[in-house]
Amino acid sequence: MGRYTDNPNAIAALVRGGEVHRDVYIDEELYRLEMRHLFANTWVFVGHDSQTPNKGDYYTTQIGDQPVIMVRHTDNEIKVLYNRCPHKGTKIAIDRTGNTGKFFRCPYHAWSFKTDGCLLAIPLKKGYQDTGFDDSNAKPGMRAVGAVKNYRGFVFARLAEDGISFEDFFNGSLTSFDNMVDRSPAGRLEVAGPPLRYMHQCNWKMLVENQTDTCHPMVAHESSAGTAVQIWKEMGYTEDDPKPPAMEIIAPFMSPYEFFEDMGIRTWPNGHGHTGVHHSIHSKYSEIPGYMEAMHAAYGPERTQGILAENRHNTVYFPNIMIKGPIQQLRNFIPLGPNRTLVESWIYRLVDAPDELLARTAMYNRMINAPTSIVGHDDLEMYERAQEGLHASGNDWVNVQRLYPGPEDFSAEQVENGTTERQMRNQFDAWVRFMTADMPGASAAMQEAAE
Ligand SMILES: [Fe+2]
C-alpha cells in the first residue's frame, strides 16, 4: 500500500487547475488504483451488439483489467459476465469470439452455466450434498458485472454494483452516438469486421487527451499530411480541385490554427467532450451517389439536412473511447499497464447505405489509425517520447493550461474556442471524482458528484 491508496486528498492534489502531476501517467500504484476505482465506477465501453448477433454468440474483452464476456442470452439481451469459473477461477472463454450454444462449460471440471451466468450443472453433484454449498460463493455461478446498458447497439458496463446511472453519466454527450447511428437510413449500425489492433508503449490517458488536441496536427503530422499536400500542389492542383478519396481524408490534417480555433470544442459533465462543433476535418467529404436519396426516403429532407450538417470531429467518452460520427469509427484505448495501451480501431457499416461509405471509412482507418498507417505513427512517437521524457527530473508537472480562465465549473455543457485544453481539464476533473468516489474519507462533495 503506497501513498495514494485510500488517500483521496493525495489523489486530488495531482490535479491543480492548468497542471497535472506526472505521476498520473507513470506511477504503478496510481495505475492499479485506476483499475480498482476509475474503471469500476464509470461506464466503460464493452462492444457493439452486432458482434454477437445470435443467441449464444460471445465476445471476450476487458473492462479496466477485468476479463469479461459479452454474450447474447436466450432472451436476446446482452449480458456481461466476469470471465471466471466460480469453482477454481479458470477463465471460461479464451477465444475472442465464438458461439457457446445454450450454456458455457468450464474446460477444467465441466461445471456449466446458462448464458446469464446461472449455475446449470455440476458433475457428481451429490458430492456437495449437506456441505452448505447453497450458501457458497460458487452457487450463484458466473458473476455479472454491476450494470449493463445497450445504447443504440453500443454496449457499456459499470463494474460497481452501485453508482452513477448511465443517463446521468453520459447526459448530453449521447447526441454524438445518436448522430452516428442516425446517419444510417435504417437507424442502425453493424460492425464491419474485427478492429485494427495497435500496441502503444505509453499511458492510455495520453491517447484520450490527443483526441481533442487541436494544436498538434499541423506540427506532428507535417511529415505525413504535409508531404501529401505538398506533392498535390507540385502536381499543379489547387486547394479547390476535386480530390481523390485519400487526399480528401489526409489534406485537412494540415489545416491552419484558425481552422481549429473556429471549429469549437464542446464539453459535457463527467469528462466527455468533442471537437468540431461548427465544422471539422470531415465536413468537406464529397457526396456518395445514392446516399442522399436513401436518407431522404428514410427521414425526409429537413431531418436529413439536420443529421448531415452535424460533422463532429472526435467525441471523447470518458474514460477511454473516442468516436467519429461522420465516418462511423470508434477507438478503444485499453490500458494494459501504466506505460502500455492497446488501441482497437473499430469501423461500422451504415445499414441501408451505399457500400462506398464503408469503403471511405475503411480507407480512413488504414491511412490514419492502422499499424501500417502514415499518420498514427506521428502521434505514437510523440506519446512514447512523452512517456520517456516524463521521467526527467526538474519538473513534476504537465501543462494543460491553454485558454484556462481560472477555476472552472464542469457541471454544465459548454462551447469554447476549438484550441482550448478545457476538455483535458474536464477529463482530469472527472478522473479525480471517479478515482476517489468510493474511497473512505472522500469528501462529501466528491461523493455527491458521483451519485
Ligand atoms: Fe494526431
Coordinates of C-alpha atoms and ligand atoms in Angstrom, one line a residue:
M1 CA 0.0 0.0 0.0
G2 CA 1.5 3.3 -1.1
R3 CA 0.8 6.9 -0.6
Y4 CA -2.2 7.1 -2.9
T5 CA -4.2 4.1 -1.7
D6 CA -7.3 5.2 0.3
N7 CA -5.9 8.7 0.2
P8 CA -8.4 10.9 -1.8
N9 CA -6.7 14.1 -0.8
A10 CA -3.3 12.9 -2.2
I11 CA -5.1 12.0 -5.5
A12 CA -7.0 15.3 -5.7
A13 CA -3.6 17.2 -5.2
L14 CA -2.4 15.6 -8.5
V15 CA -4.7 17.9 -10.5
R16 CA -4.5 21.7 -9.9
G17 CA -6.2 23.9 -12.5
G18 CA -3.9 24.1 -15.5
E19 CA -1.4 21.5 -14.3
V20 CA -1.4 17.7 -13.8
H21 CA 1.2 15.8 -11.9
R22 CA 3.4 13.4 -14.0
D23 CA 2.6 10.5 -11.6
V24 CA -0.8 10.1 -13.3
Y25 CA 1.0 8.8 -16.3
I26 CA 3.9 6.9 -14.9
D27 CA 3.1 5.7 -11.3
E28 CA 2.4 2.0 -10.9
E29 CA 0.2 2.5 -7.8
L30 CA -2.0 5.1 -9.5
Y31 CA -2.4 2.7 -12.4
R32 CA -3.6 -0.1 -10.1
L33 CA -6.0 2.4 -8.4
E34 CA -7.4 3.4 -11.8
M35 CA -8.2 -0.2 -12.4
R36 CA -9.8 -0.7 -9.0
H37 CA -11.7 2.6 -8.8
L38 CA -11.9 4.7 -12.0
F39 CA -12.7 1.7 -14.3
A40 CA -15.1 0.3 -11.8
N41 CA -17.1 3.4 -11.1
T42 CA -17.6 4.7 -14.6
W43 CA -19.5 3.3 -17.6
V44 CA -16.9 1.6 -19.9
F45 CA -17.5 0.5 -23.5
V46 CA -17.6 -3.2 -24.0
G47 CA -18.6 -3.8 -27.6
H48 CA -21.3 -3.5 -30.3
D49 CA -24.3 -5.8 -30.2
S50 CA -23.8 -6.7 -33.8
Q51 CA -20.6 -8.5 -32.8
T52 CA -22.9 -11.1 -31.1
P53 CA -26.0 -11.2 -33.4
N54 CA -27.2 -14.7 -32.4
K55 CA -28.1 -16.3 -29.1
G56 CA -25.0 -17.8 -27.6
D57 CA -22.6 -15.6 -29.5
Y58 CA -20.0 -14.1 -27.2
Y59 CA -17.1 -11.7 -27.4
T60 CA -14.3 -11.6 -24.8
T61 CA -12.7 -8.3 -23.7
Q62 CA -11.7 -6.4 -20.6
I63 CA -13.1 -3.5 -18.5
G64 CA -10.0 -2.0 -17.0
D65 CA -8.0 -5.1 -16.1
Q66 CA -11.1 -7.3 -15.5
P67 CA -11.7 -10.0 -18.1
V68 CA -15.3 -10.1 -19.2
I69 CA -17.5 -11.9 -21.6
M70 CA -20.2 -10.1 -23.6
V71 CA -22.8 -12.7 -24.6
R72 CA -26.3 -12.8 -26.2
H73 CA -28.6 -14.6 -23.7
T74 CA -31.5 -16.8 -24.6
D75 CA -33.9 -13.8 -24.1
N76 CA -31.9 -11.9 -26.8
E77 CA -30.5 -9.5 -24.2
I78 CA -26.8 -8.8 -24.0
K79 CA -25.2 -9.9 -20.7
V80 CA -21.7 -9.0 -19.5
L81 CA -20.1 -11.6 -17.2
Y82 CA -16.8 -11.8 -15.4
N83 CA -14.7 -14.4 -17.3
R84 CA -14.1 -16.7 -14.4
C85 CA -15.4 -20.0 -13.2
P86 CA -16.8 -19.8 -9.7
H87 CA -15.2 -23.2 -8.9
K88 CA -11.4 -22.7 -9.3
G89 CA -11.2 -19.4 -11.2
T90 CA -10.5 -20.8 -14.6
K91 CA -11.2 -18.5 -17.5
I92 CA -14.3 -19.9 -19.2
A93 CA -13.8 -18.4 -22.7
I94 CA -10.4 -17.9 -24.3
D95 CA -11.3 -17.1 -27.9
R96 CA -12.0 -13.5 -28.7
T97 CA -15.3 -14.5 -30.2
G98 CA -17.5 -17.6 -30.8
N99 CA -20.8 -19.3 -30.1
T100 CA -21.2 -21.2 -26.9
G101 CA -24.7 -22.6 -27.6
K102 CA -27.1 -22.6 -24.7
F103 CA -24.5 -22.7 -22.0
F104 CA -20.9 -22.1 -21.0
R105 CA -18.9 -25.1 -19.9
C106 CA -15.7 -24.8 -17.9
P107 CA -12.9 -26.8 -19.5
Y108 CA -11.5 -27.8 -16.1
H109 CA -14.3 -29.8 -14.3
A110 CA -17.2 -29.3 -16.7
W111 CA -19.3 -27.1 -14.4
S112 CA -21.8 -25.5 -16.8
F113 CA -23.6 -22.2 -16.7
K114 CA -26.5 -20.6 -18.5
T115 CA -25.6 -17.6 -20.7
D116 CA -26.7 -15.3 -17.9
G117 CA -24.1 -16.9 -15.7
C118 CA -26.5 -19.0 -13.5
L119 CA -25.1 -22.4 -12.5
L120 CA -26.7 -25.1 -14.6
A121 CA -25.0 -28.3 -13.7
I122 CA -22.0 -29.9 -11.8
P123 CA -20.8 -33.4 -12.5
L124 CA -21.1 -35.7 -9.4
K125 CA -23.3 -33.1 -7.8
K126 CA -24.1 -35.4 -4.8
G127 CA -20.7 -34.7 -3.5
Y128 CA -22.0 -31.2 -2.5
Q129 CA -25.0 -32.6 -0.5
D130 CA -25.0 -31.4 3.1
T131 CA -21.9 -29.3 2.6
G132 CA -23.7 -25.9 2.8
F133 CA -23.0 -25.4 -0.9
D134 CA -26.1 -23.4 -1.4
D135 CA -24.6 -20.7 0.7
S136 CA -21.2 -20.7 -1.0
N137 CA -19.8 -18.1 -3.3
A138 CA -19.8 -20.7 -6.1
K139 CA -23.6 -21.3 -6.1
P140 CA -24.6 -18.1 -7.9
G141 CA -22.5 -19.2 -10.9
M142 CA -20.5 -16.8 -13.1
R143 CA -21.0 -13.3 -11.8
A144 CA -22.5 -10.5 -13.9
V145 CA -21.0 -7.0 -13.8
G146 CA -22.8 -4.3 -11.8
A147 CA -24.8 -2.8 -14.6
V148 CA -25.1 -3.1 -18.4
K149 CA -26.7 -0.7 -20.9
N150 CA -27.2 -1.2 -24.6
Y151 CA -27.5 2.2 -26.2
R152 CA -28.5 2.0 -29.8
G153 CA -26.3 -1.0 -30.3
F154 CA -23.3 0.1 -28.2
V155 CA -22.9 -1.9 -25.0
F156 CA -21.5 -0.3 -21.9
A157 CA -21.0 -1.7 -18.4
R158 CA -20.3 -0.4 -14.9
L159 CA -18.5 -2.9 -12.8
A160 CA -19.6 -1.4 -9.5
E161 CA -23.0 -2.6 -8.1
D162 CA -24.0 0.9 -7.1
G163 CA -23.0 4.2 -8.7
I164 CA -24.0 6.8 -11.2
S165 CA -26.7 5.8 -13.7
F166 CA -25.9 5.5 -17.5
E167 CA -28.1 8.5 -18.3
D168 CA -26.5 10.7 -15.6
F169 CA -23.0 9.7 -16.5
F170 CA -23.3 10.5 -20.2
N171 CA -26.2 13.0 -20.3
G172 CA -26.0 15.3 -23.4
S173 CA -22.9 13.6 -24.8
L174 CA -25.1 10.8 -26.2
T175 CA -26.0 13.2 -29.1
S176 CA -22.8 12.1 -30.8
F177 CA -23.8 8.5 -30.7
D178 CA -27.2 9.5 -31.9
N179 CA -25.8 11.4 -34.9
M180 CA -23.5 8.5 -35.8
V181 CA -26.4 6.0 -35.8
D182 CA -28.9 8.3 -37.4
R183 CA -26.6 8.5 -40.4
S184 CA -27.9 5.1 -41.3
P185 CA -31.2 5.3 -43.2
A186 CA -32.3 2.3 -41.1
G187 CA -31.1 3.9 -37.9
R188 CA -28.7 1.0 -37.3
L189 CA -25.0 0.2 -37.4
E190 CA -23.3 -3.1 -38.0
V191 CA -19.7 -3.8 -37.0
A192 CA -17.5 -4.3 -40.1
G193 CA -15.1 -7.0 -39.2
P194 CA -12.6 -7.2 -36.4
P195 CA -10.8 -4.0 -35.3
L196 CA -7.3 -2.9 -36.2
R197 CA -5.2 -3.5 -33.0
Y198 CA -2.2 -1.4 -32.4
M199 CA 0.0 -1.5 -29.3
H200 CA 1.3 1.8 -27.9
Q201 CA 4.1 2.0 -25.3
C202 CA 2.6 4.8 -23.4
N203 CA -0.1 5.7 -20.8
W204 CA -3.7 5.3 -22.0
K205 CA -4.6 8.9 -21.0
M206 CA -2.2 10.4 -23.5
L207 CA -4.2 8.9 -26.3
V208 CA -7.5 10.1 -24.9
E209 CA -6.1 13.7 -24.5
N210 CA -4.8 13.7 -28.0
Q211 CA -8.3 13.2 -29.4
T212 CA -9.2 16.8 -28.6
D213 CA -5.6 18.3 -29.0
T214 CA -6.1 20.6 -32.0
C215 CA -2.7 22.3 -31.8
H216 CA -0.7 19.2 -32.9
P217 CA -1.9 18.1 -36.4
M218 CA -0.2 20.8 -38.4
V219 CA 3.0 20.1 -36.4
A220 CA 3.2 16.4 -35.7
H221 CA 1.6 15.4 -39.0
E222 CA 3.6 17.7 -41.2
S223 CA 5.8 14.9 -42.3
S224 CA 2.9 12.8 -43.5
A225 CA -0.1 15.0 -44.3
G226 CA 2.2 18.0 -45.1
T227 CA 4.1 15.9 -47.6
A228 CA 0.9 14.7 -49.3
V229 CA -0.4 18.3 -49.6
Q230 CA 3.0 19.5 -51.0
I231 CA 3.0 16.8 -53.7
W232 CA -0.6 17.6 -54.6
K233 CA 0.5 21.2 -55.2
E234 CA 3.6 20.2 -57.1
M235 CA 1.3 18.2 -59.4
G236 CA -0.3 21.5 -60.3
Y237 CA -3.6 21.1 -58.4
T238 CA -5.0 23.8 -56.1
E239 CA -6.9 23.6 -52.8
D240 CA -10.3 23.7 -54.6
D241 CA -9.7 21.0 -57.2
P242 CA -11.7 17.8 -56.7
K243 CA -9.5 15.3 -54.7
P244 CA -9.3 11.5 -54.8
P245 CA -10.7 10.0 -51.5
A246 CA -7.3 9.6 -49.9
M247 CA -6.4 13.2 -50.4
E248 CA -9.9 14.3 -49.1
I249 CA -9.0 12.4 -45.9
I250 CA -5.5 13.5 -45.4
A251 CA -5.3 17.1 -46.6
P252 CA -7.5 18.6 -43.7
F253 CA -4.9 17.5 -41.2
M254 CA -2.7 20.4 -42.5
S255 CA -5.5 23.0 -41.8
P256 CA -4.1 26.1 -40.1
Y257 CA -4.6 27.0 -36.4
E258 CA -7.6 29.3 -37.3
F259 CA -9.5 26.3 -38.8
F260 CA -9.2 24.5 -35.5
E261 CA -9.9 27.6 -33.4
D262 CA -13.1 28.2 -35.3
M263 CA -14.3 24.6 -35.2
G264 CA -15.1 24.9 -31.5
I265 CA -14.9 22.4 -28.6
R266 CA -17.9 21.3 -26.5
T267 CA -17.6 19.8 -23.1
W268 CA -20.1 17.9 -21.0
P269 CA -20.0 16.9 -17.4
N270 CA -18.1 13.7 -16.3
G271 CA -15.2 14.1 -18.7
H272 CA -16.9 13.9 -22.1
G273 CA -16.4 16.4 -24.9
H274 CA -15.9 16.8 -28.6
T275 CA -14.1 18.9 -31.2
G276 CA -15.8 20.1 -34.4
V277 CA -18.8 22.0 -33.1
H278 CA -19.2 24.2 -36.2
H279 CA -17.2 22.2 -38.8
S280 CA -14.4 19.6 -38.8
I281 CA -11.9 17.8 -41.0
H282 CA -14.8 15.6 -42.1
S283 CA -17.0 18.4 -43.3
K284 CA -16.0 18.6 -46.9
Y285 CA -16.1 14.9 -48.0
S286 CA -17.7 14.6 -51.4
E287 CA -21.2 13.1 -51.7
I288 CA -21.7 9.4 -52.3
P289 CA -24.2 8.6 -55.1
G290 CA -27.4 7.2 -53.8
Y291 CA -26.9 8.1 -50.1
M292 CA -28.8 11.3 -50.1
E293 CA -31.8 9.6 -51.8
A294 CA -31.8 6.8 -49.2
M295 CA -31.6 9.3 -46.3
H296 CA -34.4 11.5 -47.8
A297 CA -36.6 8.4 -48.2
A298 CA -36.0 7.4 -44.6
Y299 CA -36.1 10.8 -42.8
G300 CA -37.4 13.5 -45.3
P301 CA -35.2 16.4 -46.5
E302 CA -35.4 18.5 -43.4
R303 CA -34.3 15.9 -40.9
T304 CA -31.7 14.6 -43.3
Q305 CA -30.2 18.1 -43.5
G306 CA -30.1 18.3 -39.7
I307 CA -28.3 14.9 -39.4
L308 CA -25.7 15.6 -42.1
A309 CA -25.0 19.2 -41.1
E310 CA -23.5 17.9 -37.9
N311 CA -19.9 17.0 -38.6
R312 CA -18.4 16.4 -35.2
H313 CA -14.7 15.6 -35.3
N314 CA -13.7 13.5 -32.3
T315 CA -16.1 12.8 -29.4
V316 CA -14.4 11.5 -26.2
Y317 CA -16.5 9.4 -24.0
F318 CA -14.7 9.3 -20.6
P319 CA -12.8 7.3 -19.6
N320 CA -11.4 5.6 -22.6
I321 CA -13.1 5.7 -26.0
M322 CA -13.5 8.1 -28.9
I323 CA -16.0 8.1 -31.8
K324 CA -16.1 9.8 -35.1
G325 CA -19.8 10.2 -36.1
P326 CA -19.3 11.3 -39.7
I327 CA -17.2 8.3 -40.6
Q328 CA -18.6 5.6 -38.1
Q329 CA -15.5 4.8 -36.2
L330 CA -14.8 4.0 -32.5
R331 CA -11.4 3.8 -31.0
N332 CA -11.0 2.0 -27.7
F333 CA -7.9 2.8 -25.6
I334 CA -7.4 -0.3 -23.5
P335 CA -5.0 0.2 -20.6
L336 CA -2.5 -2.8 -20.1
G337 CA -0.2 -1.0 -17.7
P338 CA 1.0 2.5 -16.8
N339 CA 3.0 2.6 -20.0
R340 CA 1.2 0.2 -22.2
T341 CA -2.0 0.7 -24.2
L342 CA -3.8 -1.4 -26.7
V343 CA -5.7 0.6 -29.3
E344 CA -8.7 -1.0 -31.0
S345 CA -10.0 0.9 -34.0
W346 CA -13.5 -0.3 -35.0
I347 CA -15.4 0.6 -38.1
Y348 CA -19.2 0.3 -38.7
R349 CA -21.4 -0.1 -41.7
L350 CA -24.4 2.2 -42.0
V351 CA -27.3 -0.3 -42.6
D352 CA -29.1 0.5 -45.9
A353 CA -26.5 3.0 -47.1
P354 CA -24.2 2.6 -50.2
D355 CA -21.1 0.5 -49.8
E356 CA -18.9 3.4 -50.8
L357 CA -19.4 5.0 -47.4
L358 CA -17.9 1.9 -45.7
A359 CA -15.0 2.0 -48.2
R360 CA -14.2 5.5 -47.2
T361 CA -14.4 4.6 -43.5
A362 CA -12.1 1.6 -44.0
M363 CA -9.7 3.8 -46.0
Y364 CA -9.6 6.3 -43.2
N365 CA -8.8 3.5 -40.7
R366 CA -6.0 2.1 -42.8
M367 CA -4.5 5.5 -43.6
I368 CA -4.8 7.2 -40.2
N369 CA -5.1 4.6 -37.5
A370 CA -3.5 1.3 -38.6
P371 CA -0.1 0.0 -37.6
T372 CA 0.6 0.4 -41.3
S373 CA -0.8 3.9 -41.4
I374 CA 1.2 7.0 -42.2
V375 CA -0.4 9.4 -39.7
G376 CA -0.9 7.4 -36.5
H377 CA 2.8 6.8 -36.2
D378 CA 3.4 10.6 -35.8
D379 CA 1.2 10.5 -32.7
L380 CA 2.7 7.3 -31.4
E381 CA 6.2 8.8 -31.5
M382 CA 5.0 11.8 -29.5
Y383 CA 3.4 9.7 -26.8
E384 CA 6.4 7.4 -26.4
R385 CA 8.8 10.4 -26.2
A386 CA 6.5 11.9 -23.6
Q387 CA 6.4 8.6 -21.6
E388 CA 10.2 8.6 -21.5
G389 CA 10.5 12.4 -21.0
L390 CA 8.2 12.4 -18.0
H391 CA 10.9 10.5 -16.0
A392 CA 13.2 13.5 -16.3
S393 CA 13.7 15.4 -13.0
G394 CA 13.4 19.1 -12.6
N395 CA 9.6 19.5 -13.3
D396 CA 6.9 17.2 -11.9
W397 CA 4.1 18.8 -13.9
V398 CA 2.4 18.5 -17.3
N399 CA 0.7 21.7 -18.6
V400 CA -2.9 21.8 -19.7
Q401 CA -3.4 25.5 -19.4
R402 CA -4.3 26.7 -22.9
L403 CA -7.2 29.1 -22.6
Y404 CA -7.5 28.4 -18.9
P405 CA -9.8 31.1 -17.4
G406 CA -9.1 30.3 -13.7
P407 CA -11.1 27.8 -11.6
E408 CA -13.6 26.1 -13.9
D409 CA -17.1 24.6 -13.4
F410 CA -17.6 21.4 -15.5
S411 CA -21.1 20.7 -14.3
A412 CA -22.9 22.1 -17.4
E413 CA -22.4 21.8 -21.2
Q414 CA -20.2 24.5 -22.6
V415 CA -18.8 25.5 -26.0
E416 CA -15.4 27.1 -26.3
N417 CA -12.7 28.1 -28.8
G418 CA -11.5 24.9 -30.6
T419 CA -7.9 25.2 -29.3
T420 CA -8.8 25.2 -25.6
E421 CA -7.4 22.4 -23.4
R422 CA -10.6 22.6 -21.4
Q423 CA -11.6 19.1 -22.4
M424 CA -8.4 17.7 -21.0
R425 CA -9.0 19.6 -17.7
N426 CA -12.6 18.2 -17.8
Q427 CA -11.2 14.7 -18.1
F428 CA -9.0 15.2 -15.1
D429 CA -11.8 16.8 -13.1
A430 CA -13.8 13.6 -13.7
W431 CA -10.7 11.4 -13.1
V432 CA -10.3 12.8 -9.6
R433 CA -14.0 12.4 -8.8
F434 CA -14.4 8.8 -10.0
M435 CA -11.0 7.7 -8.7
T436 CA -12.0 8.8 -5.2
A437 CA -15.8 8.3 -5.2
D438 CA -15.7 5.0 -3.2
M439 CA -12.6 5.7 -1.1
P440 CA -13.1 6.1 2.6
G441 CA -12.7 9.7 3.5
A442 CA -13.6 11.1 0.1
S443 CA -15.1 14.5 0.6
A444 CA -18.9 14.7 0.7
A445 CA -18.8 16.9 -2.4
M446 CA -16.9 14.2 -4.4
Q447 CA -19.4 11.5 -3.2
E448 CA -22.3 13.7 -4.2
A449 CA -20.9 14.5 -7.6
A450 CA -20.5 10.8 -8.4
E451 CA -24.0 9.8 -7.3
Ligands
FE1 FE -2.5 13.4 -34.3

